[in-house]
XYZ file of C-alpha atoms in Angstrom:
740
model
C 57.679 47.111 -76.829
C 56.226 45.810 -73.546
C 57.609 42.306 -74.214
C 61.079 43.732 -74.905
C 60.904 45.848 -71.740
C 59.914 42.856 -69.663
C 62.845 40.802 -70.947
C 65.233 43.699 -70.385
C 64.046 44.142 -66.810
C 64.455 40.405 -66.121
C 67.953 40.374 -67.628
C 68.881 43.406 -65.564
C 67.830 41.684 -62.389
C 69.150 38.202 -63.079
C 71.863 38.417 -65.703
C 72.108 35.707 -68.325
C 69.003 33.421 -68.357
C 69.606 30.018 -66.696
C 68.277 26.646 -67.832
C 66.498 26.311 -64.482
C 65.408 29.792 -63.349
C 64.328 30.434 -59.770
C 60.724 29.806 -58.835
C 58.253 32.634 -58.777
C 59.380 34.596 -61.881
C 57.520 34.248 -65.156
C 58.450 35.751 -68.537
C 55.515 37.398 -70.297
C 54.805 35.580 -73.540
C 51.918 37.682 -74.843
C 52.651 41.294 -75.914
C 49.095 42.206 -74.936
C 49.797 41.424 -71.256
C 50.878 44.153 -68.926
C 54.176 44.095 -67.106
C 52.127 44.626 -63.957
C 50.215 41.349 -64.508
C 52.778 38.680 -65.475
C 51.514 35.221 -66.365
C 52.541 32.779 -63.665
C 54.248 29.668 -64.941
C 52.190 26.751 -63.694
C 52.211 23.124 -64.725
C 48.692 21.744 -64.648
C 48.545 18.036 -65.441
C 44.803 17.592 -65.049
C 43.058 15.187 -62.695
C 44.170 11.755 -61.558
C 41.999 9.113 -63.140
C 41.484 5.499 -64.102
C 42.446 3.777 -67.345
C 42.253 0.243 -68.674
C 45.213 -1.812 -69.792
C 45.734 -1.214 -73.531
C 43.403 1.777 -73.623
C 44.440 5.080 -75.230
C 45.237 7.541 -72.455
C 45.445 11.233 -73.300
C 47.839 13.154 -71.082
C 46.943 16.793 -71.586
C 48.882 19.690 -70.091
C 47.086 22.418 -72.046
C 45.636 23.836 -68.855
C 49.107 24.964 -67.820
C 49.789 28.713 -67.769
C 52.813 30.615 -69.000
C 54.223 27.564 -70.749
C 55.572 27.273 -74.278
C 57.124 23.814 -74.105
C 55.857 20.593 -72.564
C 57.180 17.160 -71.751
C 55.368 14.156 -70.288
C 56.971 11.282 -68.410
C 54.069 8.804 -68.299
C 55.576 6.208 -65.924
C 54.718 2.552 -66.206
C 58.012 1.795 -67.945
C 56.982 3.893 -70.941
C 59.446 6.219 -72.648
C 59.465 9.894 -71.706
C 57.861 12.009 -74.397
C 59.724 14.701 -76.348
C 60.031 18.318 -75.289
C 57.424 19.851 -77.557
C 55.083 22.738 -78.090
C 52.296 20.154 -78.040
C 50.909 19.751 -74.491
C 49.340 16.382 -75.309
C 50.885 12.911 -75.211
C 48.932 9.751 -76.025
C 50.062 6.515 -74.378
C 48.920 2.995 -73.584
C 49.797 1.141 -70.389
C 50.473 -2.564 -70.760
C 50.067 -3.722 -67.154
C 47.995 -2.706 -64.143
C 49.504 -0.268 -61.685
C 49.307 3.180 -60.179
C 51.449 5.200 -62.543
C 52.683 8.670 -61.750
C 52.558 10.701 -64.946
C 54.781 13.784 -64.593
C 54.287 16.920 -66.685
C 57.182 19.375 -67.010
C 56.665 22.787 -68.619
C 59.022 25.629 -69.598
C 58.424 29.261 -70.314
C 60.294 31.432 -72.798
C 63.020 32.195 -70.305
C 63.738 28.510 -69.673
C 62.088 28.346 -66.292
C 60.621 24.989 -65.449
C 57.713 23.735 -63.388
C 56.391 20.200 -62.873
C 53.181 18.592 -61.758
C 51.998 15.016 -61.635
C 48.854 12.942 -61.661
C 48.214 9.289 -60.917
C 46.837 7.051 -63.626
C 45.352 3.970 -61.972
C 45.555 1.259 -64.595
C 43.317 -1.777 -64.194
C 42.155 -4.601 -66.387
C 38.629 -4.631 -67.755
C 36.064 -6.304 -65.507
C 35.161 -9.778 -66.753
C 33.697 -11.255 -63.575
C 30.943 -10.234 -61.158
C 32.231 -11.028 -57.647
C 29.714 -13.059 -55.645
C 30.452 -14.502 -52.220
C 28.617 -15.310 -49.023
C 28.452 -12.446 -46.542
C 26.388 -11.215 -43.621
C 25.645 -8.025 -45.582
C 25.188 -7.348 -49.310
C 23.840 -4.875 -51.836
C 20.619 -6.494 -53.054
C 19.060 -3.923 -55.388
C 19.016 -0.306 -56.487
C 20.210 1.599 -53.411
C 19.282 -1.352 -51.184
C 21.533 -3.124 -48.703
C 20.474 -6.152 -46.649
C 21.910 -7.671 -43.471
C 21.143 -10.695 -41.299
C 20.642 -10.497 -37.541
C 21.728 -13.825 -35.999
C 20.536 -13.056 -32.470
C 17.031 -11.885 -33.440
C 16.479 -14.165 -36.478
C 15.739 -11.263 -38.823
C 16.619 -10.028 -42.284
C 16.792 -6.234 -42.519
C 16.745 -4.230 -45.764
C 17.797 -0.568 -45.765
C 17.757 2.052 -48.494
C 20.527 4.588 -48.959
C 20.458 7.835 -50.892
C 23.178 9.787 -52.636
C 22.787 12.532 -50.042
C 24.015 10.027 -47.443
C 20.848 8.923 -45.723
C 20.146 5.356 -44.651
C 16.809 4.028 -43.461
C 15.298 0.597 -42.868
C 12.538 -0.135 -45.364
C 11.773 -3.769 -44.618
C 12.214 -6.403 -41.926
C 11.468 -10.094 -42.282
C 11.530 -12.906 -39.756
C 13.732 -15.711 -41.022
C 15.090 -19.066 -39.880
C 17.037 -19.649 -36.661
C 20.549 -18.165 -36.472
C 20.846 -16.579 -39.922
C 24.518 -16.278 -40.841
C 24.875 -15.185 -44.473
C 22.731 -13.997 -47.360
C 22.867 -13.615 -51.111
C 20.640 -11.840 -53.651
C 19.074 -14.265 -56.121
C 16.477 -13.702 -58.842
C 14.611 -10.883 -57.088
C 14.931 -12.673 -53.772
C 17.356 -12.921 -50.887
C 18.475 -16.373 -49.790
C 19.421 -16.640 -46.117
C 21.434 -19.560 -44.709
C 20.725 -20.404 -41.065
C 22.658 -22.769 -38.835
C 19.320 -24.084 -37.590
C 19.242 -26.411 -40.641
C 16.928 -24.173 -42.673
C 17.243 -21.777 -45.596
C 14.866 -18.820 -45.911
C 14.046 -17.315 -49.310
C 12.705 -13.765 -49.002
C 11.111 -11.703 -51.787
C 12.814 -8.309 -51.847
C 9.720 -6.330 -52.803
C 7.182 -7.907 -50.456
C 9.304 -9.322 -47.675
C 7.426 -12.614 -48.002
C 9.610 -15.457 -46.697
C 9.558 -19.157 -47.488
C 11.526 -21.756 -45.584
C 13.270 -24.846 -46.875
C 14.397 -27.490 -44.394
C 17.812 -29.031 -44.984
C 19.180 -32.279 -43.498
C 19.195 -32.461 -39.711
C 22.443 -31.327 -38.161
C 23.908 -30.099 -41.460
C 24.436 -26.507 -40.191
C 24.065 -24.362 -43.329
C 26.396 -21.397 -43.300
C 27.492 -19.829 -46.605
C 25.175 -19.041 -49.513
C 25.735 -17.546 -52.947
C 23.345 -17.133 -55.859
C 24.053 -17.810 -59.527
C 21.739 -17.374 -62.505
C 19.872 -20.622 -61.957
C 20.702 -21.850 -58.463
C 21.713 -20.891 -54.978
C 24.577 -22.832 -53.424
C 24.713 -23.407 -49.673
C 27.614 -24.815 -47.650
C 26.624 -27.382 -45.032
C 29.372 -27.004 -42.465
C 28.688 -30.121 -40.396
C 28.592 -32.512 -43.347
C 31.017 -30.837 -45.744
C 28.407 -30.784 -48.490
C 27.478 -28.109 -51.022
C 23.700 -27.998 -51.471
C 21.993 -26.717 -54.614
C 18.736 -24.798 -54.105
C 16.487 -24.229 -57.102
C 12.980 -22.907 -57.641
C 10.081 -25.170 -58.525
C 7.582 -22.584 -59.646
C 7.889 -20.059 -56.846
C 8.928 -22.608 -54.235
C 12.524 -23.363 -53.239
C 13.646 -26.977 -53.232
C 16.782 -28.930 -52.472
C 17.920 -30.190 -55.858
C 21.066 -32.105 -54.857
C 24.158 -32.070 -52.663
C 27.809 -32.458 -53.660
C 30.603 -33.472 -51.330
C 32.914 -30.437 -51.088
C 35.248 -30.211 -48.084
C 35.342 -30.750 -44.328
C 34.119 -27.860 -42.172
C 32.610 -26.146 -45.228
C 32.044 -22.458 -44.526
C 32.283 -19.647 -47.088
C 31.106 -19.984 -50.700
C 32.054 -17.932 -53.760
C 31.499 -18.074 -57.499
C 34.724 -18.571 -59.460
C 35.229 -17.017 -62.914
C 34.915 -20.403 -64.643
C 31.573 -21.151 -62.951
C 32.919 -23.434 -60.246
C 31.945 -22.804 -56.638
C 34.738 -22.230 -54.129
C 34.093 -23.550 -50.621
C 36.458 -22.666 -47.781
C 37.460 -25.084 -45.057
C 36.860 -22.926 -42.002
C 39.385 -24.395 -39.557
C 42.577 -25.482 -41.257
C 44.704 -28.575 -40.743
C 48.018 -27.831 -39.036
C 50.124 -27.705 -42.194
C 48.002 -25.684 -44.655
C 44.683 -23.989 -45.349
C 42.187 -25.542 -47.768
C 39.639 -24.378 -50.334
C 37.569 -26.666 -52.539
C 36.842 -25.669 -56.132
C 33.679 -27.602 -56.975
C 32.673 -28.231 -60.589
C 28.909 -28.241 -60.151
C 28.380 -29.844 -63.566
C 30.600 -32.882 -63.130
C 30.788 -32.958 -59.344
C 34.594 -32.987 -59.513
C 36.416 -31.243 -56.665
C 39.885 -29.716 -56.791
C 41.472 -28.843 -53.441
C 43.577 -25.693 -53.252
C 45.966 -24.976 -50.392
C 47.320 -21.971 -48.514
C 50.831 -22.618 -47.275
C 51.873 -22.642 -43.648
C 54.359 -19.834 -43.046
C 57.617 -21.241 -41.595
C 59.115 -17.965 -40.409
C 59.832 -17.450 -36.700
C 57.580 -14.946 -35.020
C 58.613 -11.400 -34.184
C 56.923 -8.226 -33.019
C 55.949 -7.440 -36.634
C 55.176 -10.831 -38.217
C 54.346 -14.376 -37.203
C 54.613 -17.729 -38.875
C 51.889 -20.329 -38.821
C 48.840 -21.557 -40.664
C 46.013 -19.391 -42.083
C 42.765 -20.480 -40.443
C 39.168 -19.314 -39.958
C 38.771 -19.069 -43.738
C 35.332 -17.597 -44.247
C 35.470 -15.679 -47.527
C 37.209 -16.008 -50.853
C 36.979 -12.740 -52.782
C 37.619 -12.777 -56.546
C 38.692 -9.598 -58.335
C 36.463 -8.201 -61.105
C 39.191 -8.870 -63.678
C 39.261 -12.537 -62.565
C 43.041 -12.537 -62.006
C 43.373 -12.517 -58.202
C 41.483 -14.017 -55.275
C 41.902 -12.895 -51.670
C 41.347 -14.856 -48.469
C 41.113 -12.884 -45.198
C 41.947 -14.985 -42.143
C 43.802 -15.408 -38.878
C 47.310 -16.840 -38.948
C 47.865 -19.124 -35.949
C 51.486 -19.441 -34.804
C 51.163 -23.047 -33.707
C 54.809 -23.733 -34.544
C 55.945 -21.440 -31.734
C 56.523 -22.319 -28.094
C 59.133 -23.616 -25.696
C 58.354 -27.272 -26.332
C 57.459 -27.445 -30.022
C 60.461 -25.445 -31.285
C 63.912 -25.752 -29.776
C 65.309 -22.373 -28.862
C 61.996 -20.612 -29.492
C 60.679 -17.968 -27.170
C 57.305 -18.364 -25.442
C 54.142 -17.350 -27.217
C 53.242 -13.766 -26.332
C 50.318 -11.479 -26.963
C 51.953 -10.329 -30.217
C 53.318 -13.651 -31.495
C 50.333 -15.971 -31.005
C 48.155 -14.886 -33.923
C 47.897 -12.188 -36.544
C 45.484 -11.007 -39.196
C 46.571 -11.956 -42.721
C 45.322 -11.696 -46.291
C 46.380 -14.388 -48.757
C 46.546 -13.991 -52.564
C 45.911 -16.757 -55.065
C 45.063 -17.386 -58.712
C 41.297 -18.023 -58.987
C 41.716 -20.250 -62.033
C 44.378 -22.612 -60.679
C 44.294 -21.994 -56.947
C 48.038 -21.339 -56.901
C 48.960 -19.101 -53.986
C 51.344 -16.176 -54.383
C 52.913 -16.762 -50.977
C 55.252 -13.779 -51.231
C 52.291 -11.402 -51.432
C 50.598 -12.651 -48.254
C 49.998 -9.550 -46.186
C 50.159 -9.459 -42.379
C 48.416 -6.663 -40.512
C 50.296 -5.346 -37.512
C 48.288 -4.843 -34.308
C 45.398 -6.830 -35.799
C 44.492 -10.349 -34.729
C 41.876 -11.528 -37.219
C 40.820 -10.384 -40.692
C 37.288 -11.654 -40.931
C 35.732 -10.412 -44.172
C 36.225 -8.048 -47.069
C 34.852 -6.453 -50.207
C 36.524 -5.289 -53.433
C 36.069 -2.053 -55.342
C 34.369 -2.300 -58.728
C 37.738 -2.113 -60.510
C 39.432 -4.468 -58.073
C 42.138 -1.961 -57.195
C 41.174 -1.680 -53.526
C 40.301 -4.365 -51.014
C 38.459 -3.244 -47.904
C 39.290 -5.762 -45.170
C 37.443 -6.040 -41.870
C 39.282 -6.825 -38.640
C 36.727 -8.205 -36.230
C 38.312 -7.904 -32.787
C 39.971 -4.536 -33.384
C 36.862 -3.090 -35.107
C 38.650 -1.577 -38.091
C 38.378 -1.504 -41.852
C 41.756 -1.590 -43.572
C 42.057 -0.415 -47.184
C 44.598 -2.439 -49.143
C 45.873 -1.000 -52.404
C 45.848 -4.158 -54.508
C 47.869 -2.628 -57.332
C 50.752 -1.869 -54.989
C 50.069 -4.456 -52.235
C 50.234 -1.854 -49.508
C 47.922 -0.480 -46.870
C 46.312 2.748 -48.019
C 44.169 3.954 -45.162
C 42.138 2.720 -42.233
C 38.789 3.392 -40.577
C 38.892 2.975 -36.822
C 36.188 1.727 -34.454
C 33.537 0.864 -37.037
C 31.376 -0.908 -34.458
C 31.414 -3.845 -32.077
C 32.271 -7.276 -33.507
C 31.793 -6.133 -37.127
C 30.755 -9.089 -39.239
C 30.701 -8.089 -42.907
C 31.187 -5.381 -45.533
C 29.326 -4.241 -48.641
C 30.195 -1.523 -51.160
C 27.884 0.498 -53.380
C 28.357 -0.193 -57.132
C 29.914 3.241 -57.684
C 32.497 2.591 -54.913
C 31.264 5.590 -52.958
C 29.568 4.109 -49.909
C 30.908 1.372 -47.660
C 28.423 -0.431 -45.410
C 29.585 -2.187 -42.229
C 27.563 -4.849 -40.461
C 28.420 -3.732 -36.923
C 26.952 -6.924 -35.480
C 27.077 -6.264 -31.743
C 26.522 -2.515 -32.099
C 23.306 -3.685 -33.827
C 23.798 -1.214 -36.679
C 24.530 -0.852 -40.348
C 27.124 1.929 -40.489
C 27.606 3.888 -43.723
C 30.845 5.611 -44.824
C 31.875 7.669 -47.847
C 35.156 6.041 -48.918
C 36.019 8.016 -52.043
C 38.725 9.949 -50.217
C 41.159 8.635 -47.597
C 43.184 11.840 -47.233
C 41.446 12.004 -43.880
C 39.851 9.063 -42.118
C 36.264 8.637 -43.331
C 33.620 9.386 -40.718
C 30.315 7.576 -40.292
C 27.621 9.294 -42.365
C 24.537 7.374 -41.294
C 23.420 4.423 -39.180
C 20.452 2.080 -39.328
C 19.264 -0.129 -36.467
C 19.368 -3.852 -37.253
C 17.233 -5.877 -34.775
C 13.696 -4.690 -34.067
C 14.357 -5.021 -30.345
C 17.442 -6.126 -28.445
C 17.235 -9.940 -28.220
C 19.717 -10.355 -25.363
C 19.679 -9.214 -21.774
C 21.977 -6.330 -20.896
C 24.382 -8.690 -19.119
C 24.506 -11.250 -21.939
C 25.059 -8.572 -24.565
C 27.842 -7.047 -22.515
C 29.465 -10.435 -22.030
C 29.215 -11.242 -25.725
C 30.840 -7.920 -26.600
C 33.730 -8.585 -24.223
C 34.128 -12.122 -25.558
C 34.509 -10.897 -29.143
C 36.565 -7.762 -28.583
C 40.325 -7.221 -28.708
C 40.386 -3.430 -29.051
C 39.565 -2.803 -25.383
C 43.003 -2.447 -23.669
C 41.598 -4.058 -20.554
C 41.242 -7.284 -22.558
C 44.481 -7.450 -24.544
C 47.464 -5.434 -25.672
C 47.745 -4.117 -29.231
C 44.482 -5.702 -30.345
C 45.696 -9.203 -31.175
C 43.836 -11.575 -28.866
C 40.136 -11.955 -28.138
C 38.365 -14.913 -26.552
C 36.612 -15.370 -29.880
C 39.891 -15.653 -31.758
C 40.257 -19.161 -30.352
C 36.556 -19.817 -29.728
C 34.694 -18.119 -32.589
C 30.972 -18.881 -32.278
C 31.853 -20.556 -28.971
C 33.485 -23.447 -30.825
C 37.076 -24.673 -30.760
C 39.681 -23.558 -33.301
C 41.051 -27.112 -33.925
C 44.453 -25.885 -32.736
C 46.974 -27.266 -30.258
C 48.885 -24.476 -28.499
C 52.183 -24.714 -26.644
C 51.555 -23.244 -23.180
C 54.721 -24.636 -21.614
C 55.730 -21.157 -20.455
C 52.482 -20.928 -18.473
C 53.373 -24.016 -16.491
C 51.062 -26.105 -18.643
C 52.111 -27.813 -21.877
C 50.586 -28.734 -25.228
C 46.892 -27.929 -24.951
C 44.144 -28.765 -27.433
C 41.514 -25.992 -27.581
C 38.153 -27.186 -26.276
C 34.707 -26.144 -27.442
C 32.784 -23.866 -25.089
C 29.409 -25.378 -25.932
C 28.105 -26.791 -22.680
C 31.171 -25.357 -20.922
C 31.068 -25.432 -17.095
C 30.944 -22.017 -15.464
C 32.102 -23.345 -12.120
C 34.016 -26.441 -11.115
C 36.998 -27.912 -12.888
C 37.958 -25.882 -15.962
C 40.706 -26.734 -18.468
C 42.464 -30.032 -19.060
C 44.318 -29.679 -15.739
C 41.508 -28.172 -13.643
C 43.644 -25.122 -12.968
C 40.577 -22.821 -12.914
C 37.361 -23.300 -10.981
C 35.279 -20.398 -12.335
C 35.111 -18.530 -15.639
C 36.148 -15.365 -13.791
C 39.590 -16.970 -13.413
C 40.202 -16.002 -17.042
C 41.207 -12.672 -15.525
C 44.599 -14.377 -15.134
C 44.864 -15.034 -18.888
C 43.707 -11.488 -19.635
C 46.325 -9.950 -17.341
C 48.978 -12.513 -18.271
C 49.356 -13.851 -21.835
C 46.886 -11.345 -23.339
C 48.745 -8.452 -21.604
C 45.476 -6.644 -20.887
C 44.944 -4.320 -17.928
C 42.217 -6.607 -16.578
C 38.468 -6.398 -16.067
C 38.847 -6.244 -12.291
C 40.439 -3.330 -10.466
C 43.861 -4.020 -9.002
C 42.823 -3.573 -5.392
C 40.066 -6.156 -5.695
C 42.273 -8.535 -7.669
C 44.985 -8.488 -5.014
C 42.625 -8.924 -2.066
C 43.114 -12.157 -0.136
C 44.049 -15.028 -2.451
C 41.964 -13.735 -5.345
C 45.061 -13.147 -7.467
C 45.660 -16.899 -7.624
C 43.578 -19.393 -9.550
C 41.467 -21.589 -7.275
C 41.828 -18.853 -4.668
C 39.131 -16.596 -3.209
C 36.071 -16.359 -5.438
C 36.069 -13.692 -8.115
C 32.370 -13.989 -8.984
C 30.417 -10.945 -7.867
C 33.437 -8.623 -7.754
C 33.594 -7.360 -11.356
C 30.432 -6.748 -13.337
C 32.305 -7.229 -16.600
C 33.849 -10.542 -15.525
C 30.424 -11.712 -14.384
C 28.962 -10.664 -17.742
C 31.676 -12.633 -19.547
C 30.875 -15.674 -17.406
C 27.160 -15.243 -18.084
C 27.782 -15.239 -21.825
C 29.892 -18.394 -21.633
C 27.110 -20.014 -19.576
C 24.636 -19.137 -22.339
C 26.556 -21.371 -24.756
C 24.753 -24.349 -23.309
C 23.211 -25.865 -26.433
C 25.120 -28.390 -28.506
C 24.797 -28.474 -32.258
C 22.674 -31.416 -33.446
C 24.799 -34.291 -34.667
C 24.555 -34.979 -38.404
C 25.310 -38.643 -37.652
C 21.877 -39.250 -36.138
C 18.834 -40.284 -38.135
C 16.682 -37.536 -39.610
C 14.289 -37.818 -36.657
C 17.130 -37.508 -34.173
C 17.195 -41.151 -33.173
C 20.300 -43.313 -33.029
C 21.203 -45.409 -36.082
C 21.541 -49.147 -35.465
C 25.347 -49.040 -35.321
C 25.193 -46.257 -32.727
C 22.690 -48.245 -30.674
C 25.138 -51.120 -30.564
C 27.888 -48.659 -29.700
C 25.817 -47.252 -26.853
C 25.553 -50.702 -25.332
C 29.322 -51.055 -25.507
C 29.839 -47.576 -24.041
C 27.584 -48.317 -21.076
C 28.911 -51.827 -20.488
C 30.949 -52.346 -17.321
C 33.474 -54.304 -19.362
C 34.633 -51.234 -21.302
C 34.589 -48.893 -18.307
C 33.745 -45.816 -20.410
C 31.159 -44.586 -17.904
C 33.595 -44.842 -15.008
C 34.772 -41.367 -16.032
C 32.319 -40.268 -18.731
C 29.390 -40.534 -16.384
C 25.773 -39.398 -16.311
C 24.054 -37.141 -18.828
C 27.029 -34.769 -18.885
C 29.351 -37.655 -19.910
C 31.994 -36.479 -17.437
C 32.959 -36.805 -13.774
C 34.790 -33.463 -13.919
C 34.937 -31.655 -10.581
C 36.568 -31.438 -7.179
C 36.186 -33.743 -4.217
C 35.204 -32.645 -0.726
C 38.815 -31.757 0.052
C 39.039 -29.495 -2.970
C 41.189 -31.855 -4.991
C 40.327 -32.221 -8.686
C 39.311 -35.581 -10.111
C 42.124 -36.181 -12.584
C 42.807 -39.403 -14.471
C 45.972 -40.726 -16.044
C 44.687 -42.411 -19.186
C 48.105 -43.159 -20.608
C 48.342 -40.094 -22.817
C 50.729 -37.979 -20.738
C 54.067 -37.382 -22.397
C 57.054 -35.096 -22.597
C 54.952 -32.205 -23.876
C 52.150 -32.512 -21.310
C 53.701 -30.007 -18.934
C 52.568 -29.335 -15.395
C 49.586 -28.297 -13.330
C 49.970 -25.055 -11.379
C 53.740 -25.481 -11.403
C 53.625 -29.001 -9.958
C 53.716 -32.484 -11.418
C 50.768 -33.291 -13.681
C 49.283 -36.522 -12.348
C 46.313 -36.763 -14.662
C 43.715 -34.909 -16.699
C 40.229 -33.609 -16.155
C 37.576 -35.633 -17.966
C 36.124 -33.749 -20.944
C 32.440 -34.047 -21.786
C 31.787 -36.033 -24.974
C 28.812 -34.116 -26.334
C 29.706 -32.580 -29.680
C 32.838 -34.704 -29.962
C 31.906 -35.456 -33.579
C 33.139 -31.954 -34.519
C 36.113 -31.328 -32.212
C 39.026 -33.248 -33.766
C 41.908 -33.504 -33.026
C 41.424 -35.324 -29.742
C 43.099 -35.700 -26.332
C 44.771 -32.939 -24.331
C 47.661 -32.647 -26.784
C 45.743 -33.268 -30.005
C 47.711 -36.463 -30.574
C 44.721 -38.422 -31.914
C 43.342 -37.310 -35.262
C 40.243 -39.512 -35.053
C 38.068 -41.149 -32.426
C 39.280 -44.530 -33.643
C 42.850 -43.462 -32.828
C 41.725 -42.496 -29.311
C 40.355 -46.001 -28.799
C 43.133 -47.924 -30.540
C 46.532 -46.319 -31.127
C 46.385 -43.908 -28.146
C 45.027 -46.415 -25.620
C 48.043 -48.481 -24.685
C 47.346 -50.871 -21.836
C 43.621 -50.076 -21.892
C 44.227 -47.100 -19.609
C 41.544 -45.162 -21.489
C 38.785 -47.752 -21.403
C 39.040 -51.476 -22.051
C 38.937 -51.464 -25.826
C 41.785 -53.769 -26.839
C 39.466 -56.796 -26.819
C 36.896 -55.136 -29.078
C 36.737 -56.168 -32.714
C 37.152 -53.616 -35.494
C 33.400 -53.774 -36.064
C 32.747 -53.066 -32.385
C 35.167 -50.125 -32.463
C 33.229 -48.811 -35.469
C 29.986 -49.114 -33.486
C 31.472 -47.341 -30.478
C 32.722 -44.524 -32.692
C 29.285 -44.330 -34.311
C 27.726 -43.765 -30.889
C 30.269 -41.151 -29.835
C 29.574 -39.233 -33.037
C 25.902 -39.049 -32.107
C 26.425 -37.428 -28.695
C 24.981 -33.923 -28.948
C 23.268 -33.267 -25.629
C 20.126 -35.158 -26.603
C 18.864 -37.696 -24.060
C 18.229 -41.006 -25.804
């Protein structure tokens, strides 16, 4: 009777029932329910969840209320299910993806409601991702990080109630850069030519010396061995245990400028070439059984630059991240738009703050190395993607942008950005993720903290849950730390616009980026980036001596970087201070002085790997030294004294510039006037700074002395035999600041 009355009342109000009744009205289905308490028609599809490819997935709408008929549209290219009294549909998805499964329900009157859930379909994990990083999960609720400035390894413990506390500190080798868990230990690679092996439980550390000048950087552990990249020599070193003691088992030639190391699904070790050649990026896949090496490439992007994308070559390759299903590898990097500029490309516009470089993520097949160029992802308003970590299912990549201090979440299944965490700390250096994908750990290098986030939900930006101090005490003075922060940062609007450019983006670690930039619009020309190791803080600076103090970089900050400046406007425009070589800027801005102090601290050259193990000169280099110092070659006429340069200004304030026969159409000007010559660069560290000359036109030192020395304008070398040229090159490769 009640059911009949309810239907009659509904018909009286609405007339003939429609196929799609208005929302908010529900027909009572159960005679036991009162007309005063109608059952609301609600479609309840359940919770979004994960599924594996080929796995039975049960779509269950039985939690819906007021419904008598159900229909599922499962997505993923699968057929829509029938309209049925059964609320359940069983399906299998054939490919990975985020599939929206839509449930539609009807009540007895024909009213309809819908709801949807997302089924995230992934492949089964077949690979355990392992790659070098500054931070890593190393045990049950344990995360470890290296501290390069204080030479420490720090281990912290996290809890599920979001606490984080340091439980162990260990002193390790000089300049630790990356770490890897290995057989109950942590292996730490240090650029000071040493590897430290630290027991997780006790903190006991053992050191293993590696070849002089080899500069270990990346390390990754496998079941039997740890593999360490030797950046200066391009070798991949195998570390094994002899009893409880680490030993160097062997070395395999891998790739120039070897940096990051990763384990590939087939057991090979991938080694990234840190600074790319001009036409492509490179990764070596090393078969550690046979010693065979396959070189993979990342394509140079030919597109012209715009305010949203740039062309160019991916460089600063430091990590290769392999997905748990072993089907995709990711390479975070910086894309350098070296094909842009008024001279190098006819009709091109000048390089600007937003067209010089951009953060990118490249995708490739980890079995063949084939790049999926179309999927390469550029990050707007980001200059450099430095590191990353994958979720346990491989459906999300968390990518770290160093200068802008963000973590970007990339939805791998849909190749789209799916959230961001802002300001995660100063010069962040690495990421780690808890095995359950709940907690993300950021190595906030210059904030000196491990920062912990809960990343299960990105509906709102995750907030920092806990922090743990990294170094025991601050290893740098207040001024040096401040200068180092400014050098590495691009988020500060005083330094650059939109977060693209930081000093470190061309001079990471104080080194050169191996790039030649077209600065024609600045009144310069093609300019080869120089290393800052041993860089002068006063005197002639740059190839054309257009600066005479580091504080003059205020002009680059305010100009090409489009920053507001580190000096206030009134001070900048006082006297001739707003011109380079004008009134002194030192002592006016504390931040500019701090930046200069940091650059001055980069005074030590990396040891040359071309010297003997005791640091002495090999016989060929000794013969080359005699040639270098001989009056007949004239090398020391310009490359004089211990500094190997006569760079500077004379008593009238004129720079000592030399025309060595390398000026050409692309050489540009000096301060808007004719370029008569070039400042003499120091030769220390020249073994690692190819290409050579102001325009990068010599790929090797031999080319400097032969092909690019017409008329003996750059030293009298035409009369030297090939053997003597080899000896001279051998000596130049040994110059590393050491006094012989």
